[in-house]
Every structure is written in structure tokens, then in C-alpha cells.
PDB file of C-alpha atoms in Angstrom:
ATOM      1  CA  UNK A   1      38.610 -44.757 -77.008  1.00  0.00           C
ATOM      2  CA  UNK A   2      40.444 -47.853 -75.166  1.00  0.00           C
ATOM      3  CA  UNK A   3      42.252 -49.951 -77.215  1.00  0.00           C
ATOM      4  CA  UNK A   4      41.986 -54.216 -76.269  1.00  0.00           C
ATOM      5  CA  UNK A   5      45.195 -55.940 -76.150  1.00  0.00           C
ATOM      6  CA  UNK A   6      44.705 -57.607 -79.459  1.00  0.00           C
ATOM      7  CA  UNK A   7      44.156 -54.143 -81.438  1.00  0.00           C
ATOM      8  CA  UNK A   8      47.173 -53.010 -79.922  1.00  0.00           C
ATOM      9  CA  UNK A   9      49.159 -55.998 -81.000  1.00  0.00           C
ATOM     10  CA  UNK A  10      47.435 -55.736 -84.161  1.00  0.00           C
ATOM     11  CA  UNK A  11      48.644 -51.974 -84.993  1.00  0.00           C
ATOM     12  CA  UNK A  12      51.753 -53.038 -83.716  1.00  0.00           C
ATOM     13  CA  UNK A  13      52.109 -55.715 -86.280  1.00  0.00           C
ATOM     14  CA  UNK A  14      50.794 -53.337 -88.989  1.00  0.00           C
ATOM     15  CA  UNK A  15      53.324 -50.556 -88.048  1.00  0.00           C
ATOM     16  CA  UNK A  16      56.428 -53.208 -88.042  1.00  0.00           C
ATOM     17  CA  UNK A  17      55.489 -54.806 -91.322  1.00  0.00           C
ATOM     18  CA  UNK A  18      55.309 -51.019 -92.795  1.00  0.00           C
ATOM     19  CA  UNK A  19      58.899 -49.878 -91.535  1.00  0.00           C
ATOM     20  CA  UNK A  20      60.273 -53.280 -92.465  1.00  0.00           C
ATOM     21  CA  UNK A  21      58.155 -53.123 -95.928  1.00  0.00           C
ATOM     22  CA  UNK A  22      59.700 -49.111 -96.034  1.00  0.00           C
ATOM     23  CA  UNK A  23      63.275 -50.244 -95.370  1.00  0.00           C
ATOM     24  CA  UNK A  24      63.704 -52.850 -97.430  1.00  0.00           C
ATOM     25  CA  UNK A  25      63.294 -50.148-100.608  1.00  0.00           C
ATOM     26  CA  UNK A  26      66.005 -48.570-102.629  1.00  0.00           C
ATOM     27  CA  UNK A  27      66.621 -44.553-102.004  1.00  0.00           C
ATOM     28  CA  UNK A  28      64.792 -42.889-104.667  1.00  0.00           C
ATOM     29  CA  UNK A  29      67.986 -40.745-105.725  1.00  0.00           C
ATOM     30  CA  UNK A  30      70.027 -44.107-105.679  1.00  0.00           C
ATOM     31  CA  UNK A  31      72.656 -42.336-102.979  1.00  0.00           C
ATOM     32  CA  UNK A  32      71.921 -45.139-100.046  1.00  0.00           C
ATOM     33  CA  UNK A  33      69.994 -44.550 -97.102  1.00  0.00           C
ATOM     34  CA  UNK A  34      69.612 -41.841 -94.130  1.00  0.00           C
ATOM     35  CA  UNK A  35      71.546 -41.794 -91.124  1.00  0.00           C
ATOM     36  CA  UNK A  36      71.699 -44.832 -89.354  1.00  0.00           C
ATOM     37  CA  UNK A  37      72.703 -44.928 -85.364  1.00  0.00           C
ATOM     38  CA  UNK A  38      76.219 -45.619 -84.186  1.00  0.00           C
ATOM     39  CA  UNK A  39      76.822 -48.849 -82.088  1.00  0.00           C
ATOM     40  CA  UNK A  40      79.462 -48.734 -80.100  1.00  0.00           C
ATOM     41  CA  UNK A  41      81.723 -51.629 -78.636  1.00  0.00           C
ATOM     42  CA  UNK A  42      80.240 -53.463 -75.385  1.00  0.00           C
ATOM     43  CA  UNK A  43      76.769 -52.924 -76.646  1.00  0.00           C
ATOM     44  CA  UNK A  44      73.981 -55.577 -76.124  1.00  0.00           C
ATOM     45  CA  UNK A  45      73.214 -56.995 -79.069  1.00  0.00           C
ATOM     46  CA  UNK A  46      71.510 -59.500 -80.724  1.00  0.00           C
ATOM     47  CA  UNK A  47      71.398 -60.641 -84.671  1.00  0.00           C
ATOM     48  CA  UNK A  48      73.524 -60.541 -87.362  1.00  0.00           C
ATOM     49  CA  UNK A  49      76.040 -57.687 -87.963  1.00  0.00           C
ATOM     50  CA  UNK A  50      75.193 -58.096 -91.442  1.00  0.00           C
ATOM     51  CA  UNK A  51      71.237 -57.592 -91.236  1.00  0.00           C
ATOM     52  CA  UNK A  52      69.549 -54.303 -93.540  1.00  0.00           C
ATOM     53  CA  UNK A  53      67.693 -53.353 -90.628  1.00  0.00           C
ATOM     54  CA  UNK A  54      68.804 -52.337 -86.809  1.00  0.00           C
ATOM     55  CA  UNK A  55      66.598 -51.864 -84.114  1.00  0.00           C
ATOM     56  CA  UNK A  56      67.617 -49.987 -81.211  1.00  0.00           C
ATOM     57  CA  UNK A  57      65.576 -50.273 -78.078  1.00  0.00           C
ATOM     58  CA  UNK A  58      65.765 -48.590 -75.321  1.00  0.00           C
ATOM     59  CA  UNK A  59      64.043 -49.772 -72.223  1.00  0.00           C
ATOM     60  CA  UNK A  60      64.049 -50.380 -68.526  1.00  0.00           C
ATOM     61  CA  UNK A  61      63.228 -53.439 -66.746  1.00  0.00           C
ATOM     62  CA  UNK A  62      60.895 -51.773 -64.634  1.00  0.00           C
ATOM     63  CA  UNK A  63      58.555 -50.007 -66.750  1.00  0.00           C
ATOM     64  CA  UNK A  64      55.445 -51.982 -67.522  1.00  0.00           C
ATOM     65  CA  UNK A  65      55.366 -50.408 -70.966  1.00  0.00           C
ATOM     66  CA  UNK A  66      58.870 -52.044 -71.997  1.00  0.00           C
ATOM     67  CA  UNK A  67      57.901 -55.221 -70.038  1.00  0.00           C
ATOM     68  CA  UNK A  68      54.654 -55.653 -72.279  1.00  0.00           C
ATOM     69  CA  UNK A  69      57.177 -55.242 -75.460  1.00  0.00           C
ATOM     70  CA  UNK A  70      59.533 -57.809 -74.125  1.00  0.00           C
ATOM     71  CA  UNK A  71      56.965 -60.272 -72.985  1.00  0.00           C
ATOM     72  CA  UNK A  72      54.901 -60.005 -76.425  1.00  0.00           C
ATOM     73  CA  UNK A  73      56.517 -58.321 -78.847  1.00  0.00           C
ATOM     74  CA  UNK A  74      59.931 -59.009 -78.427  1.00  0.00           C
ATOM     75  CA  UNK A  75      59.717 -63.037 -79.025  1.00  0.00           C
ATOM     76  CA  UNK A  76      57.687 -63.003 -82.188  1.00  0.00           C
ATOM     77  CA  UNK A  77      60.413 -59.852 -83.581  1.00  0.00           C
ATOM     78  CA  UNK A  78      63.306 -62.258 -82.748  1.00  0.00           C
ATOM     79  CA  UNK A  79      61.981 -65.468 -83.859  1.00  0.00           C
ATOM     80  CA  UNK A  80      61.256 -63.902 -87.336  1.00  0.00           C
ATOM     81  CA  UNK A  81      63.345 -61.417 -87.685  1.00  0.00           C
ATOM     82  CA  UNK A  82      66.194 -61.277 -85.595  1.00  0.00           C
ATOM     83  CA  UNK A  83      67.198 -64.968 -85.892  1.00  0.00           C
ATOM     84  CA  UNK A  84      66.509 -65.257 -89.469  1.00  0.00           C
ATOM     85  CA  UNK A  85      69.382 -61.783 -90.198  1.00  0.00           C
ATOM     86  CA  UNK A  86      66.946 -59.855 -91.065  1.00  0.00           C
ATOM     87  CA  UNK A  87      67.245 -57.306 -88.115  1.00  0.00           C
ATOM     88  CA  UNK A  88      70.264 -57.151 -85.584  1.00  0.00           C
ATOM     89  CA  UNK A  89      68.468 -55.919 -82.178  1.00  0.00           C
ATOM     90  CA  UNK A  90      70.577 -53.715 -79.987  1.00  0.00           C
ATOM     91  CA  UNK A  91      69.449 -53.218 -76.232  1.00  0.00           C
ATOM     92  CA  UNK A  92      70.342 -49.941 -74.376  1.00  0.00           C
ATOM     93  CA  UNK A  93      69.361 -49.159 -70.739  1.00  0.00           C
ATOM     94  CA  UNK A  94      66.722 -46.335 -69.788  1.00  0.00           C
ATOM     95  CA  UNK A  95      66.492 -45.565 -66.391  1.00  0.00           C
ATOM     96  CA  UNK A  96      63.268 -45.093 -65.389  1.00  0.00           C
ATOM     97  CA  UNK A  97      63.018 -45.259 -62.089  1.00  0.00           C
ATOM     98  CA  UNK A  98      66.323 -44.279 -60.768  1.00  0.00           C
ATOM     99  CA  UNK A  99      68.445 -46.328 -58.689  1.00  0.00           C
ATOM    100  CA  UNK A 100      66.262 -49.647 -58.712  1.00  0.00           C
ATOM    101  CA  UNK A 101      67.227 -49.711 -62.664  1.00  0.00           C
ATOM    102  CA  UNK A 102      70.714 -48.540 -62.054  1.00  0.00           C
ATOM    103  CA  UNK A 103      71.117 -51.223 -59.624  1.00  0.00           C
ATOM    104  CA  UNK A 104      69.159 -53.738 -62.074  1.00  0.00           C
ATOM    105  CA  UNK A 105      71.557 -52.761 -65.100  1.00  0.00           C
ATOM    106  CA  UNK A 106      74.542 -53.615 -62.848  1.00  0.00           C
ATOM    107  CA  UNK A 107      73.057 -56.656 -62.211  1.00  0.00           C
ATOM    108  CA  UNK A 108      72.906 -57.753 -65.267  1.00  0.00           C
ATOM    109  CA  UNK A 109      76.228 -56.376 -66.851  1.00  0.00           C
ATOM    110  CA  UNK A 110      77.913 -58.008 -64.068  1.00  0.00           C
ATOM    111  CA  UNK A 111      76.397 -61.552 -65.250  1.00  0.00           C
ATOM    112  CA  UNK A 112      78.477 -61.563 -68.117  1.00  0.00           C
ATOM    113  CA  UNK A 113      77.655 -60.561 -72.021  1.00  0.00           C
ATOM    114  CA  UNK A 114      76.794 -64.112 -72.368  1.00  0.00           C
ATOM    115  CA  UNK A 115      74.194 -63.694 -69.695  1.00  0.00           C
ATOM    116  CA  UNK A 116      73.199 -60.349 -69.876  1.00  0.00           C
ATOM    117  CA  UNK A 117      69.575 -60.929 -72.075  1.00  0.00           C
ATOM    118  CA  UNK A 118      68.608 -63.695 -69.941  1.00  0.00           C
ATOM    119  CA  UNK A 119      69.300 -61.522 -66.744  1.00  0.00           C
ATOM    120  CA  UNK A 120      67.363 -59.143 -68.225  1.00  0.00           C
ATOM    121  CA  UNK A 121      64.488 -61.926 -69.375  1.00  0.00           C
ATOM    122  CA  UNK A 122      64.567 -62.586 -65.271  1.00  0.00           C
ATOM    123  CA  UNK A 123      64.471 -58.688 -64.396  1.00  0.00           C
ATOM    124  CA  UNK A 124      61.497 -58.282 -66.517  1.00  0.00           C
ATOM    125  CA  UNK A 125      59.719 -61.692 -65.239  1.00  0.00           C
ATOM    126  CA  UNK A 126      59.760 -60.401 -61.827  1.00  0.00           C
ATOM    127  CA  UNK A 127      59.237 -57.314 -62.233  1.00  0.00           C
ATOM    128  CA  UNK A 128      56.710 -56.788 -59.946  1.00  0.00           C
ATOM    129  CA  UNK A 129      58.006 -57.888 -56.876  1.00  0.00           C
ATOM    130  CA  UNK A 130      60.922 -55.839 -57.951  1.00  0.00           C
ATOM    131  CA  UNK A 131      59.172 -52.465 -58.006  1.00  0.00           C
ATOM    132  CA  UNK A 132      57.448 -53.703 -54.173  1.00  0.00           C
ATOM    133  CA  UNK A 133      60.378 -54.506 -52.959  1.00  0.00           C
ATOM    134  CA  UNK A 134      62.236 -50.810 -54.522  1.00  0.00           C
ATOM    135  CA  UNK A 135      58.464 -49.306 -52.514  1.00  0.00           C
ATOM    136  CA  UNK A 136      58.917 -51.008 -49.463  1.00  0.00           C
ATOM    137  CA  UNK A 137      62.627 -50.092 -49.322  1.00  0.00           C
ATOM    138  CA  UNK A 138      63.805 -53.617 -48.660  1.00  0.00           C
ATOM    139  CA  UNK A 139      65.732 -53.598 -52.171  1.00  0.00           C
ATOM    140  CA  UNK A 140      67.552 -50.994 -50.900  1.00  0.00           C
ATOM    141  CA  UNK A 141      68.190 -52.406 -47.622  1.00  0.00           C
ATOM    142  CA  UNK A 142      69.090 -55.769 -49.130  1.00  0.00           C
ATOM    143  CA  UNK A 143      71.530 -53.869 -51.679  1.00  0.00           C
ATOM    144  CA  UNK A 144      73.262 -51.876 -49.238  1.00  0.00           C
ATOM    145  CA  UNK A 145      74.257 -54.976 -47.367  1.00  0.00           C
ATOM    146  CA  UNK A 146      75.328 -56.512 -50.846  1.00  0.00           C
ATOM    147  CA  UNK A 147      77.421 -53.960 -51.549  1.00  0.00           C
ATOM    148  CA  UNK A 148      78.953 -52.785 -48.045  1.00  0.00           C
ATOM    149  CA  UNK A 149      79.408 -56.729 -46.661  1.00  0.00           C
ATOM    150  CA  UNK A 150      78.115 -57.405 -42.894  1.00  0.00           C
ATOM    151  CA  UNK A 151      78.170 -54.431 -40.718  1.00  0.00           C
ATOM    152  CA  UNK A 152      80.606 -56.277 -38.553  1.00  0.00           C
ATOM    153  CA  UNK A 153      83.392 -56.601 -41.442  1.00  0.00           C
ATOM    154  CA  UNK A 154      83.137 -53.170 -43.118  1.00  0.00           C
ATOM    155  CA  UNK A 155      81.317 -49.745 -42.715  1.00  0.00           C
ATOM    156  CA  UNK A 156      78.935 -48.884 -44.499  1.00  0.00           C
ATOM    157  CA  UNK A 157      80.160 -46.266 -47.065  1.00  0.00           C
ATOM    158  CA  UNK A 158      77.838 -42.753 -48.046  1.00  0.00           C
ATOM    159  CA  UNK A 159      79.107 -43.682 -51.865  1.00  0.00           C
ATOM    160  CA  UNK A 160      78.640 -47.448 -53.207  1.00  0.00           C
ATOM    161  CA  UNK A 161      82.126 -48.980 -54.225  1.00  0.00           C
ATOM    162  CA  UNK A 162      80.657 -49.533 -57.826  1.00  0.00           C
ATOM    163  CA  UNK A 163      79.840 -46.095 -58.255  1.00  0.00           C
ATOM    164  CA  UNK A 164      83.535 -44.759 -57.415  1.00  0.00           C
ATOM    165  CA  UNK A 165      85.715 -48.092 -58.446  1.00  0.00           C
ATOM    166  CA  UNK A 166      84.190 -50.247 -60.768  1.00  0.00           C
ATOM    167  CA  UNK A 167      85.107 -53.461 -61.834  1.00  0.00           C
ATOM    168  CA  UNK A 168      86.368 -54.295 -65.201  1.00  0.00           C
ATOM    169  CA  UNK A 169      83.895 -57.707 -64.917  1.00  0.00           C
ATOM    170  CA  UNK A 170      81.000 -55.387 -64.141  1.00  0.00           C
ATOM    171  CA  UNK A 171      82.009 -52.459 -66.836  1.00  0.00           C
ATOM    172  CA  UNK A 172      82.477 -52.529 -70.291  1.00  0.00           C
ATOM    173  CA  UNK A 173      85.291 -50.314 -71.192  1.00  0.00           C
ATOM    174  CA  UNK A 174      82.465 -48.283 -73.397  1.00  0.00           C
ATOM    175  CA  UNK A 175      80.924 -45.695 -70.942  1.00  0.00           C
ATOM    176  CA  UNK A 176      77.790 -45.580 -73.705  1.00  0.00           C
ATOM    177  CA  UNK A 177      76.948 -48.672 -71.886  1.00  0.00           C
ATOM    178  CA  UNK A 178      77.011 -47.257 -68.386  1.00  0.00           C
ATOM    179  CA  UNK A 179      74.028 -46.761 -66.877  1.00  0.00           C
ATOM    180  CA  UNK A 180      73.780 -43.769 -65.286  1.00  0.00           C
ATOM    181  CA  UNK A 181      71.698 -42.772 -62.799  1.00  0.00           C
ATOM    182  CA  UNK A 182      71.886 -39.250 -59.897  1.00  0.00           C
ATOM    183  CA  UNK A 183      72.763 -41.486 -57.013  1.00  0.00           C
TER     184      UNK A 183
END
């Protein structure tokens, strides 16, 4: 049986509004809650440290699974959740596809932690053409020369630069926020 769009949203919905409904609950034995996930310094995050509930996602900007969450999900759980404290959202990179989301993670962790979400909001809007461009190997092309400078300047090197020296603009000094890829 195929789900429509809506009665996906709609379990969705239902399936938020029972963890959120679940959470917000005492323990039964009165001893707190379960374990809760560590985050670590140079995360992205979004919310108040204070909120009951944290939402870990994990996600890559070129899976069309994750770009369906972030284009309509994601603004609706933020709106009413995250910026009322109610959830603190913490973003953490999934590579996917390899190198094209190792090279779009470096991207955006090189924008800055004040820009990192709305890199991201960009990765995800073009998505497409980012995956044709991975296909048609012109991303890689166009990266190599990014990284490696005109031919006439500098040789191109077997091992990027970011790979073997990188930057303390581009990394975080938490490797949890590394992404990591076997290039």
C-alpha cells in the first residue's frame, strides 16, 4: 500500500505528538529518565540548552529522504518547538554518498557556526543539481581545482590539503564533528 504525502505527514505528526506527549511524563519509579545522548562541544545546534526534550538528527544533504524532513518537517518542528524551548535540535552529518557529502559538510563548517544551518538550508535547496553535477563528475572536477589552485600555480596533489592539514576555521577542535568519509 502507497502512502500520499499528506498520510505521511499525518503519521508523522501523530508519531511526534506521541514521543513529545511520552516525554513530557514523570518516570514511573520517580528516579529521572533513561539515557539521554552526549553532545559534545562544536556541535550544530539549535534551541535552548535548557529544553526537556533533544532531538538529534542525523542527515545528509543529499539524500532525498532527509531533504523531504528538512523541507517539511523541519520548519513546522522549529517554529513550535524548537523556538518556543521546548526541544533543542542538534544536527550531525551522515554521509551518504561519500565524498559529495564530505565535501558538502566542509562546505558548510567552513562558513562559520553562524552560517552553518543556512549553508546547509542552500545544500538541501539545490540538491539536485548537486547530485548531477557529483554524476556527471563536474563537482569533482570543479573541487579539485578549488582545492589544488590553477594548474599553473600548484600541482595537483593525490591527497586534498583539507584532508591532511586542516584549518582551524574549517574544523572544530571536536573530531565528533568531522565528517568522515574513505577518500
Amino acid at each position: 500500500m502507497i502512502m500520499t504525502v499528506f498520510s505521511r505527514r499525518t503519521a508523522f505528526a501523530a508519531v511526534s505528538v506521541l514521543l513529545l506527549v511520552a516525554c513530557n511524563k514523570p518516570a514511573a519509579t520517580g528516579t529521572g529518565g533513561g539515557q539521554t545522548a552526549a553532545i559534545a562541544a562544536g556541535e550544530h545546534v539549535k534551541g535552548s540548552d535548557a529544553a526537556p526534550v533533544t532531538l538529534i538528527e542525523y542527515a545528509s544533504p543529499t539524500c532525498p529522504a532527509c531533504k523531504y524532513f528538512h523541507d517539511s518537517i523541519l520548519p513546522d518542528l522549529e517554529e513550535n518547538y524548537v523556538a518556543t524551548g521546548k526541544v533543542k535540535f542538534v544536527f550531525r552529518e551522515y554521509p551518504v554518498h561519500g565524498d559529495v557529502d564530505v565535501a558538502a559538510y566542509v562546505l558548510a563548517l567552513c562558513s562559520g557556526d553562524d552560517n552553518f544551518f543556512a549553508t546547509l538550508d542552500d545544500l538541501f535547496a539545490n540538491q539536485s543539481g548537486i547530485v548531477d553535477a557529483a554524476r556527471s563528475g563536474v563537482l569533482k572536477a570543479t573541487l579539485q581545482t578549488i582545492g589544488s589552485g590553477t594548474a599553473s600555480r600548484r600541482k595537483p596533489s593525490s591527497t586534498p590539503a583539507w584532508k591532511t592539514a586542516p584549518t582551524a576555521k574549517c574544523w572544530p577542535t571536536s573530531t565528533r564533528s568531522r565528517p568522515t568519509s574513505g577518500m
